[in-house]
Coordinates of C-alpha atoms in Angstrom, one line a residue:
Chain A
M1 CA 175.3 -8.1 2.2
A2 CA 176.5 -9.6 6.0
K3 CA 173.3 -8.5 8.3
T4 CA 174.0 -6.6 11.0
I5 CA 170.1 -6.0 11.9
D6 CA 168.2 -9.1 12.5
A7 CA 164.8 -8.7 14.2
R8 CA 162.7 -11.4 14.3
N9 CA 159.0 -11.2 15.5
L10 CA 160.0 -8.7 18.0
T11 CA 156.9 -7.6 20.2
R12 CA 156.6 -5.7 23.2
I13 CA 153.7 -5.4 25.2
F14 CA 152.5 -3.0 27.8
G15 CA 149.4 -4.2 30.3
D16 CA 147.0 -3.9 28.3
T17 CA 149.2 -2.2 25.1
T18 CA 150.7 -3.7 22.5
A19 CA 153.2 -1.2 21.3
V20 CA 155.3 -3.0 18.8
D21 CA 154.0 -6.0 17.8
N22 CA 155.2 -9.1 15.9
I23 CA 158.1 -6.9 13.2
S24 CA 160.3 -8.6 11.8
F25 CA 163.0 -6.8 9.7
S26 CA 166.6 -6.6 8.7
V27 CA 169.0 -4.1 7.7
D28 CA 173.0 -4.5 6.1
E29 CA 176.0 -3.2 6.7
G30 CA 176.5 -0.2 5.5
E31 CA 173.0 0.8 5.0
I32 CA 170.6 3.5 6.1
F33 CA 167.5 2.4 7.4
G34 CA 164.4 4.0 8.0
L35 CA 161.7 3.0 10.5
L36 CA 158.8 5.8 9.9
G37 CA 155.6 6.5 11.5
P38 CA 153.6 8.1 13.0
N39 CA 153.3 8.8 16.9
G40 CA 153.1 5.8 18.5
A41 CA 153.6 3.6 16.1
G42 CA 156.2 2.1 18.0
K43 CA 159.4 3.3 16.6
T44 CA 160.8 4.3 20.2
T45 CA 160.2 1.4 21.5
T46 CA 161.8 -0.9 18.8
I47 CA 164.6 1.4 18.7
R48 CA 164.9 0.8 22.6
M49 CA 164.9 -3.2 22.7
L50 CA 167.7 -2.9 19.7
C51 CA 169.5 -0.7 22.0
C52 CA 168.6 -3.5 24.8
L53 CA 167.1 -0.1 27.2
I54 CA 164.7 -2.0 27.5
S55 CA 163.6 -6.0 26.7
P56 CA 160.8 -7.5 24.3
T57 CA 157.8 -9.9 25.4
S58 CA 158.4 -11.4 22.8
G59 CA 160.2 -12.3 20.3
S60 CA 164.2 -11.8 19.2
A61 CA 166.6 -9.2 17.2
I62 CA 170.8 -10.1 16.5
I63 CA 172.8 -7.1 15.5
G64 CA 176.2 -8.0 15.5
G65 CA 175.9 -11.5 15.7
Y66 CA 175.1 -10.8 19.1
N67 CA 170.9 -11.9 20.8
I68 CA 169.2 -8.8 22.3
A69 CA 167.5 -11.0 24.7
D70 CA 171.1 -13.2 26.1
R71 CA 172.6 -11.2 28.8
E72 CA 176.2 -11.2 28.1
G73 CA 174.5 -10.3 23.9
A74 CA 174.0 -7.3 25.3
M75 CA 176.4 -6.1 26.6
N76 CA 178.5 -6.4 23.7
I77 CA 175.9 -5.1 22.2
R78 CA 175.7 -1.8 23.6
R79 CA 180.2 -1.6 22.9
M80 CA 179.1 -2.3 18.9
I81 CA 175.8 0.7 19.1
G82 CA 175.4 4.1 19.5
L83 CA 172.6 5.6 20.5
V84 CA 171.5 8.7 19.4
P85 CA 167.7 9.3 21.6
D86 CA 164.7 11.3 21.4
N87 CA 166.2 13.8 23.7
V88 CA 169.3 14.8 23.6
G89 CA 170.0 14.1 27.2
L90 CA 173.0 16.0 27.5
Y91 CA 175.1 17.3 31.0
E92 CA 173.7 20.7 30.9
T93 CA 176.1 22.7 32.9
L94 CA 178.9 20.5 31.6
S95 CA 181.5 21.1 28.6
A96 CA 180.8 19.5 25.0
Y97 CA 183.7 18.4 26.0
D98 CA 183.7 17.2 28.8
N99 CA 180.0 15.3 28.0
L100 CA 182.3 13.6 25.7
E101 CA 185.6 12.5 28.1
F102 CA 182.8 10.9 30.2
F103 CA 181.0 9.0 27.5
G104 CA 184.5 8.2 26.6
K105 CA 185.5 6.8 29.3
M106 CA 182.2 4.9 30.0
Y107 CA 182.3 3.1 27.0
E108 CA 186.3 2.5 27.8
L109 CA 188.4 3.8 25.2
P110 CA 192.0 4.7 25.7
D111 CA 193.0 7.7 26.3
G112 CA 195.1 9.0 23.6
L113 CA 191.6 7.3 20.7
R114 CA 189.0 8.7 23.5
R115 CA 191.1 12.0 22.6
E116 CA 191.6 11.2 18.9
N117 CA 187.6 11.2 18.6
V118 CA 186.6 13.9 21.0
E119 CA 188.9 15.9 18.1
K120 CA 188.3 14.1 15.1
Y121 CA 184.1 14.5 15.7
L122 CA 184.5 17.7 17.4
K123 CA 185.3 18.9 13.9
L124 CA 183.5 16.9 11.8
V125 CA 180.2 18.7 13.2
D126 CA 181.9 22.2 14.0
L127 CA 182.1 21.9 16.8
W128 CA 185.7 22.1 18.1
D129 CA 185.9 25.9 18.5
K130 CA 183.4 25.7 21.4
R131 CA 184.5 22.8 23.0
D132 CA 184.8 24.8 26.3
R133 CA 180.8 26.1 26.4
A134 CA 179.0 24.6 28.5
V135 CA 176.4 22.4 26.6
G136 CA 173.6 24.5 27.9
S137 CA 174.4 27.2 26.1
F138 CA 174.0 26.2 22.5
S139 CA 171.0 25.9 20.4
K140 CA 169.1 22.7 20.0
G141 CA 171.2 21.4 16.8
M142 CA 174.8 21.9 18.4
K143 CA 173.1 19.7 21.2
Q144 CA 171.6 17.9 18.5
K145 CA 175.3 17.3 17.7
V146 CA 177.2 17.3 20.2
A147 CA 174.1 14.7 20.9
I148 CA 175.9 12.5 17.4
V149 CA 179.3 13.0 18.6
R150 CA 178.6 11.2 21.7
A151 CA 177.1 8.4 19.0
L152 CA 179.8 8.3 17.3
I153 CA 182.7 8.4 19.8
H154 CA 183.6 5.0 19.9
D155 CA 183.7 4.2 16.6
P156 CA 180.1 1.7 17.1
K157 CA 179.7 -0.1 14.0
V158 CA 175.5 0.3 14.4
L159 CA 174.4 3.7 14.9
L160 CA 170.5 4.3 16.1
M161 CA 169.1 7.2 15.5
D162 CA 166.3 7.9 16.9
K163 CA 164.5 11.2 15.5
P164 CA 167.7 12.9 15.0
T165 CA 166.7 15.6 13.6
V166 CA 163.0 17.3 15.1
N167 CA 162.3 20.0 15.8
L168 CA 165.9 21.4 14.3
D169 CA 165.7 24.9 11.5
P170 CA 166.2 24.0 7.7
E171 CA 169.8 24.2 7.7
A172 CA 170.7 22.0 10.9
A173 CA 168.3 19.4 9.7
K174 CA 170.8 19.4 6.5
G175 CA 173.3 19.3 8.5
I176 CA 172.7 16.6 10.7
R177 CA 171.5 14.3 7.3
D178 CA 174.6 14.8 5.4
L179 CA 176.5 14.2 8.6
I180 CA 174.0 11.3 8.4
L181 CA 174.8 10.6 4.9
Q182 CA 178.7 10.4 5.9
L183 CA 179.3 8.0 8.5
R184 CA 176.8 5.2 5.7
K185 CA 179.5 6.1 3.1
D186 CA 181.9 5.7 6.4
G187 CA 180.3 1.8 5.8
R188 CA 178.2 2.7 9.1
T189 CA 175.1 0.7 9.5
V190 CA 172.5 3.5 10.5
L191 CA 168.8 2.7 11.9
I192 CA 166.5 6.2 11.4
N193 CA 163.9 6.7 13.7
T194 CA 161.6 9.7 11.7
H195 CA 158.4 10.7 10.6
N196 CA 159.9 13.3 8.3
L197 CA 158.8 11.2 4.7
D198 CA 160.8 13.9 3.3
E199 CA 163.8 13.1 6.1
A200 CA 163.6 9.4 5.4
Q201 CA 162.9 9.8 1.5
R202 CA 167.1 11.6 0.6
M203 CA 168.7 9.6 3.0
C204 CA 167.6 5.6 4.0
D205 CA 168.4 2.7 1.3
R206 CA 165.3 0.9 2.5
I207 CA 162.2 2.1 4.5
G208 CA 159.6 0.3 6.7
V209 CA 156.2 1.7 7.7
L210 CA 155.4 1.7 11.2
K211 CA 152.2 1.5 13.2
T212 CA 153.0 -0.9 15.6
K213 CA 153.2 -4.0 13.6
L214 CA 155.5 -3.6 10.4
I215 CA 153.7 -2.8 7.1
A216 CA 155.9 -2.2 4.7
V217 CA 160.0 -2.9 3.8
D218 CA 161.1 -1.6 0.7
T219 CA 163.4 1.3 -0.8
P220 CA 161.9 4.7 -1.3
Q221 CA 161.6 3.9 -4.9
N222 CA 159.4 0.2 -4.8
L223 CA 157.3 2.2 -2.0
E224 CA 156.2 4.6 -4.6
R225 CA 156.1 2.8 -7.8
A226 CA 154.3 -0.2 -5.2
I227 CA 151.1 2.4 -4.9
S228 CA 150.9 5.0 -8.0
G229 CA 148.6 7.8 -8.3
T230 CA 145.5 7.2 -10.9
Q231 CA 146.6 10.9 -12.5
T232 CA 148.2 10.5 -16.0
V233 CA 150.0 13.8 -17.9
V234 CA 149.5 13.3 -22.0
V235 CA 151.6 16.1 -23.9
L236 CA 148.8 16.0 -27.1
E237 CA 150.4 18.4 -30.5
E238 CA 146.6 20.3 -29.8
V239 CA 144.1 20.3 -27.8
N240 CA 140.1 20.3 -29.8
D241 CA 137.1 20.3 -28.8
D242 CA 136.4 16.8 -30.1
I243 CA 140.1 15.6 -28.5
L244 CA 138.3 16.5 -24.8
N245 CA 134.5 15.2 -26.0
A246 CA 136.4 12.0 -26.7
I247 CA 138.1 11.6 -23.4
K248 CA 134.7 12.5 -21.2
A249 CA 133.0 9.5 -23.1
V250 CA 135.9 7.1 -21.1
N251 CA 134.2 9.0 -18.4
P252 CA 137.2 9.2 -16.0
K253 CA 137.1 10.7 -12.4
D254 CA 138.4 13.7 -13.4
I255 CA 140.2 16.4 -16.6
K256 CA 142.7 19.5 -16.5
R257 CA 143.8 20.8 -19.1
D258 CA 147.0 23.0 -19.1
G259 CA 147.5 24.8 -22.7
N260 CA 148.9 21.3 -24.6
K261 CA 148.6 19.2 -21.8
L262 CA 145.8 17.4 -20.2
I263 CA 146.0 15.3 -16.6
I264 CA 143.8 13.0 -17.1
D265 CA 142.3 11.1 -13.7
V266 CA 141.0 7.8 -13.7
N267 CA 139.4 4.9 -11.5
N268 CA 141.9 2.2 -12.7
P269 CA 144.8 3.8 -14.5
E270 CA 145.7 0.2 -16.0
K271 CA 142.5 -0.4 -18.2
E272 CA 141.4 3.2 -18.5
T273 CA 144.8 4.7 -19.1
P274 CA 144.7 2.7 -22.5
V275 CA 140.7 3.3 -23.3
I276 CA 141.5 7.6 -22.7
I277 CA 145.2 7.3 -25.4
N278 CA 142.9 5.4 -28.2
A279 CA 140.2 7.6 -28.3
I280 CA 142.1 10.8 -28.3
V281 CA 144.3 9.2 -31.5
S282 CA 140.7 7.6 -33.3
A283 CA 139.9 11.8 -32.1
G284 CA 142.7 13.1 -34.5
G285 CA 144.9 13.1 -31.8
K286 CA 148.8 13.5 -32.4
V287 CA 150.1 12.2 -28.6
I288 CA 153.5 13.6 -27.9
S289 CA 154.2 11.6 -24.0
A290 CA 152.1 10.3 -22.2
N291 CA 153.0 9.4 -18.1
R292 CA 151.3 8.2 -15.6
I293 CA 152.0 11.1 -12.3
G294 CA 153.9 8.5 -9.9
A295 CA 152.7 8.5 -5.6
S296 CA 155.2 10.5 -3.6
L297 CA 156.3 9.0 -0.9
E298 CA 154.4 10.6 1.5
E299 CA 151.0 9.7 -0.9
V300 CA 152.2 6.0 -0.2
Y301 CA 153.3 6.7 3.9
L302 CA 149.8 7.7 4.1
K303 CA 147.5 4.9 2.3
L304 CA 149.8 2.5 4.1
V305 CA 149.0 4.5 8.2
K306 CA 145.6 4.9 7.4
E307 CA 144.9 1.0 6.5
Chain B
M1 CA 155.5 -14.9 26.6
R2 CA 158.6 -15.1 27.6
K3 CA 157.5 -12.9 30.9
S4 CA 159.6 -9.2 30.3
T5 CA 162.5 -9.5 32.5
L6 CA 165.9 -6.6 32.7
S7 CA 169.0 -7.9 33.9
W8 CA 171.5 -7.7 31.7
S9 CA 173.8 -5.6 32.9
R10 CA 174.2 -8.3 35.9
S11 CA 175.7 -10.6 34.5
E12 CA 178.8 -8.5 34.1
T13 CA 181.3 -8.0 37.1
M14 CA 181.5 -4.1 39.1
K15 CA 184.9 -2.2 37.5
F16 CA 185.2 0.5 40.0
W17 CA 187.2 3.0 38.1
K18 CA 183.8 3.8 36.1
A19 CA 181.8 3.7 39.0
W20 CA 184.4 6.4 39.4
I21 CA 184.9 8.3 36.4
I22 CA 180.6 9.2 36.9
A23 CA 181.5 9.7 41.0
K24 CA 183.7 12.1 39.6
K25 CA 181.2 13.9 36.0
D26 CA 178.7 14.2 39.1
L27 CA 181.1 16.1 41.0
S28 CA 182.2 18.2 38.0
I29 CA 178.0 18.8 38.3
L30 CA 177.9 19.7 41.7
K31 CA 181.1 22.1 41.5
R32 CA 179.1 24.3 39.4
R33 CA 175.9 24.0 41.6
K34 CA 176.8 27.1 43.7
T35 CA 173.8 27.4 46.0
L36 CA 174.3 24.3 47.1
V37 CA 177.7 24.0 47.4
G38 CA 177.5 27.1 49.6
L39 CA 174.8 25.3 51.8
I40 CA 176.6 22.1 52.5
M41 CA 179.5 23.4 53.2
A42 CA 178.1 26.3 55.0
L43 CA 176.3 24.3 57.3
P44 CA 178.6 22.3 59.1
L45 CA 180.5 25.4 59.7
A46 CA 178.1 27.2 60.5
L47 CA 177.1 24.5 64.0
G48 CA 181.0 23.8 64.2
I49 CA 180.3 28.0 65.5
A50 CA 177.1 28.9 67.3
L51 CA 177.5 25.3 69.7
P52 CA 180.1 26.4 71.1
S53 CA 179.9 29.4 70.9
L54 CA 176.1 28.7 72.9
T55 CA 178.3 26.4 75.6
Y56 CA 180.2 28.8 75.8
Y57 CA 177.2 31.5 76.8
L58 CA 175.7 29.1 79.1
M59 CA 179.2 28.5 81.0
I60 CA 180.6 32.9 81.4
R61 CA 177.0 33.9 81.5
R62 CA 174.2 31.7 82.8
N63 CA 176.9 29.6 84.2
I64 CA 176.0 26.6 84.5
P65 CA 177.9 23.2 86.6
L66 CA 181.0 22.2 84.3
S67 CA 179.4 19.1 84.3
M68 CA 176.5 20.6 82.5
A69 CA 178.5 22.0 80.0
T70 CA 180.8 18.8 79.6
E71 CA 177.5 16.9 78.8
L72 CA 176.6 18.9 76.7
L73 CA 179.6 19.6 74.9
A74 CA 179.8 15.8 73.8
S75 CA 175.9 15.2 73.3
F76 CA 176.9 17.8 69.7
A77 CA 178.7 14.9 68.7
F78 CA 175.2 13.0 67.9
F79 CA 174.2 16.5 65.7
F80 CA 177.3 16.1 63.8
M81 CA 175.7 12.3 62.9
I82 CA 172.1 13.8 62.3
I83 CA 173.5 16.6 60.1
A84 CA 175.6 14.1 58.5
A85 CA 171.7 12.1 57.9
L86 CA 170.6 15.2 56.7
L87 CA 172.9 17.5 54.1
P88 CA 173.3 13.7 51.5
L89 CA 169.5 14.6 51.1
Y90 CA 170.1 17.6 49.1
I91 CA 172.8 16.3 47.3
S92 CA 172.1 12.6 46.4
S93 CA 168.4 12.9 45.8
Y94 CA 169.9 15.3 42.7
S95 CA 172.0 14.1 41.5
L96 CA 169.2 10.4 40.8
V97 CA 166.6 12.8 40.2
G98 CA 169.0 15.3 38.0
E99 CA 169.8 12.3 35.9
K100 CA 165.4 11.9 35.0
I101 CA 165.2 15.7 34.7
E102 CA 167.9 16.3 31.7
K103 CA 166.8 12.8 30.2
S104 CA 170.5 11.6 30.7
L105 CA 170.7 8.2 32.1
E106 CA 169.7 7.0 28.9
S107 CA 172.2 7.3 27.5
L108 CA 174.0 6.4 30.1
L109 CA 172.5 3.1 30.8
V110 CA 173.7 2.0 26.5
T111 CA 176.8 2.3 27.6
P112 CA 178.3 -0.5 29.1
V113 CA 177.7 0.2 32.8
T114 CA 176.7 -2.3 35.1
D115 CA 174.2 -1.1 38.0
E116 CA 176.7 -1.7 40.4
E117 CA 178.4 0.2 39.1
I118 CA 176.3 3.5 39.1
L119 CA 174.7 3.0 42.0
I120 CA 178.2 3.1 43.6
G121 CA 179.1 6.0 41.8
K122 CA 176.5 8.3 42.9
Y123 CA 177.0 7.0 46.2
I124 CA 180.3 8.4 46.4
G125 CA 180.0 11.3 44.1
A126 CA 177.7 11.7 47.1
F127 CA 179.4 10.8 49.8
L128 CA 182.3 13.0 49.2
P129 CA 181.6 16.0 49.4
M130 CA 179.5 15.7 52.7
I131 CA 182.9 13.9 54.7
I132 CA 184.9 17.1 54.0
S133 CA 181.9 19.4 54.9
I134 CA 181.6 17.6 57.8
Y135 CA 185.0 17.2 58.8
L136 CA 185.7 20.2 58.3
G137 CA 182.5 21.6 60.4
E138 CA 184.0 19.2 63.8
I139 CA 187.4 20.7 63.5
V140 CA 186.4 24.4 63.2
F141 CA 183.7 23.4 65.7
M142 CA 186.6 20.9 68.3
A143 CA 188.8 23.4 67.8
L144 CA 186.9 26.6 68.7
A145 CA 185.5 24.7 72.1
D146 CA 188.6 23.6 73.5
F147 CA 190.1 27.2 72.6
L148 CA 186.8 28.5 74.4
T149 CA 185.8 26.3 77.5
F150 CA 190.4 25.8 78.1
T151 CA 190.1 27.8 80.9
K152 CA 187.3 27.2 82.8
L153 CA 187.5 23.3 81.9
G154 CA 191.1 23.6 82.5
Y155 CA 191.4 20.8 80.3
L156 CA 191.2 20.3 76.7
F157 CA 187.9 18.5 76.1
Y158 CA 188.4 18.1 72.6
P159 CA 189.4 15.2 71.6
N160 CA 188.1 12.5 73.0
W161 CA 186.8 9.0 72.2
S162 CA 183.5 9.3 72.2
F163 CA 183.4 12.2 69.6
G164 CA 186.5 10.3 67.9
I165 CA 184.5 7.4 67.4
A166 CA 181.4 9.9 65.7
M167 CA 183.3 11.5 63.7
F168 CA 185.2 8.8 62.0
I169 CA 182.4 5.9 62.5
G170 CA 179.5 7.3 63.6
V171 CA 179.7 10.3 60.5
P172 CA 180.9 8.1 58.1
L173 CA 177.8 5.9 58.5
A174 CA 175.2 8.0 58.8
I175 CA 176.3 10.2 55.3
I176 CA 176.1 6.0 53.5
Y177 CA 172.5 5.7 55.2
G178 CA 171.5 9.2 54.1
I179 CA 173.2 9.3 50.7
S180 CA 171.7 5.3 50.4
F181 CA 167.8 6.5 51.6
S182 CA 167.6 9.3 49.6
V183 CA 169.1 6.9 46.1
L184 CA 167.2 4.0 46.9
V185 CA 163.8 7.3 47.7
S186 CA 165.2 9.5 44.6
S187 CA 164.6 6.4 41.6
K188 CA 160.8 6.2 42.6
V189 CA 159.3 9.5 42.0
N190 CA 159.9 12.2 39.5
S191 CA 160.9 15.4 40.7
V192 CA 163.6 16.2 43.6
Q193 CA 161.3 18.2 45.6
S194 CA 159.8 15.2 46.7
A195 CA 163.4 13.7 46.9
Y196 CA 163.6 16.1 49.3
Q197 CA 160.2 15.5 51.2
I198 CA 160.3 11.6 51.3
G199 CA 164.1 10.9 51.4
A200 CA 163.5 13.3 55.0
T201 CA 161.5 10.8 56.6
S202 CA 165.0 9.0 57.2
L203 CA 165.9 11.7 59.7
I204 CA 162.8 10.1 62.5
P205 CA 165.5 7.6 63.8
F206 CA 167.6 10.0 65.2
Y207 CA 165.0 12.8 66.3
V208 CA 163.4 9.7 68.1
L209 CA 167.1 8.9 70.5
Y210 CA 167.4 12.9 70.4
V211 CA 164.0 12.2 71.8
M212 CA 165.4 8.6 74.1
G213 CA 168.4 11.2 74.9
E214 CA 166.5 14.5 76.2
I215 CA 164.0 12.0 78.1
N216 CA 166.9 10.1 79.9
L217 CA 166.2 6.9 78.1
I218 CA 169.7 6.4 76.2
S219 CA 172.7 8.8 76.4
L220 CA 174.1 10.2 73.5
T221 CA 177.1 11.1 75.1
S222 CA 178.5 7.1 75.6
S223 CA 180.9 5.1 73.2
T224 CA 178.9 2.6 73.5
N225 CA 175.6 3.6 72.6
I226 CA 177.3 5.6 69.9
L227 CA 179.4 2.2 68.3
L228 CA 175.9 1.1 68.8
I229 CA 173.8 3.6 66.8
S230 CA 176.4 3.4 64.3
A231 CA 176.2 -0.6 64.0
G232 CA 172.4 -0.4 63.7
L233 CA 173.1 3.0 60.7
L234 CA 175.7 -0.1 59.8
I235 CA 172.7 -3.1 58.7
A236 CA 170.5 -0.1 57.6
V237 CA 172.6 0.9 54.9
V238 CA 173.7 -3.0 54.4
I239 CA 169.9 -3.5 53.0
L240 CA 169.1 -0.2 51.9
Y241 CA 172.3 -0.2 49.0
L242 CA 170.8 -4.2 48.8
V243 CA 166.5 -3.0 48.1
S244 CA 168.4 -0.1 45.5
K245 CA 170.5 -2.9 43.3
K246 CA 166.9 -5.1 43.8
T247 CA 164.3 -2.4 43.1
F248 CA 166.9 -0.5 40.2
N249 CA 165.1 -1.4 37.4
R250 CA 166.5 0.0 34.3
E251 CA 163.7 -0.9 32.5
K252 CA 161.0 1.2 34.7
I253 CA 163.4 4.3 34.9
I254 CA 163.0 4.5 31.0
M255 CA 160.2 4.0 31.0
E256 CA 158.6 5.9 33.3
W257 CA 161.1 8.7 34.2
K258 CA 159.4 11.8 32.4

């Protein structure tokens, strides 16, 4: 699959502070890629470099075949991308329609297509009926929707979204997430900055964990698998003291009993879990199932950013 | 390691229609700020009524000599130039600082727009309401001055060359000078208040000229002097525009505007 975004050794230094340190990643066409990281991890700086608002101190990125460090390339990139910034940045006294008309004109859309797109996208986000209301009177969710429509108005191939659901209520956030998933169906490439793990897990095809440096890049499932949990759930036909004593003899970190289900926590699951299962069977236990509890993305994330 | 620079937009040719779109957007926003529009329209209009009324009062009640009355009337041309340099502070300070406050500039800068298109758009958006308001004030001023002084003077004082030069050359240049100064200032500060305060220093040359006129070092009623002052304004406008363009740093704007 073609790489729509290809960042190579991107670095940005502000004075004595390195905001983004030598990061490389690529985003395929039609992929949703999430940049996940704590506050101050360099997510916004990365997006700003990719949409040519600030220049990298070193390194480069190619978007749709154009280099962000190249003057003419940057202008072509701006035509090709849509940005949903951290702050909606709409003209509050103007109506939603006038805001979108203005930005449509700045993107040099012909009159017919511009009006068609304003109508199409405002209908998509259920704001067509409110198009003539001043944006200042809108709720945060509605403003965010208008900001997303603004980013879509010129039908960009690439969408860069900086925390698109931050400060939104759950319903509004779900609406935005559904819209982003719809955009992927339409074949657009989406790069999302977020510190919302649940959101990243639900939407992103791949996730890059960023903490100034890019710590890991993979699918949410692979990240979870890579850092598995240390607990195993063993379901037995019957649990008795002999079985519990046999397990305790192996010295696990913790044992929790819930009826015939045991949750056993060990230091080294690869080595200790087979020994425990063996001990259970030797004590006369009949094992119905044994499953290791995988780490949640949250655990993976916390582990990665703390390292 | 490459030095961080950002001058991407400068390779593109300026599209005047884009500047016009930005200006129209600024005018739409201004239209909704009724207090600001009221102030912009009221001040020249108030001068247009107050100055002829004052002249009339001095002529009728204080019996000042006709030569002094005509000298006074002629000097008002410079008043309108001062107002022309002052009023743009209110609009153009808001036009850039307002974008900072609404955080809308990031969204604008990410569109394929050049620095020149943004700056020229801001200039036009501030110039048009100013010129309309000041010309309206000047027309009222001339009409009222002629109406009130005709019987005493025996002729229509306005229009005359000196006022014509001030109106059609001095005033537009003074407006552009005021806009240039406040655009430059407002790209460096973070509040409309600061932009007003620092921008007000742009009037110092006008005050100096006014004082020089008062102590007879210069005649502010002479067509030649009005032309010379206009030439000085033109030079200042060109310098300020070039400095604004040079110092309009997208990266700084994005990183430092809070």
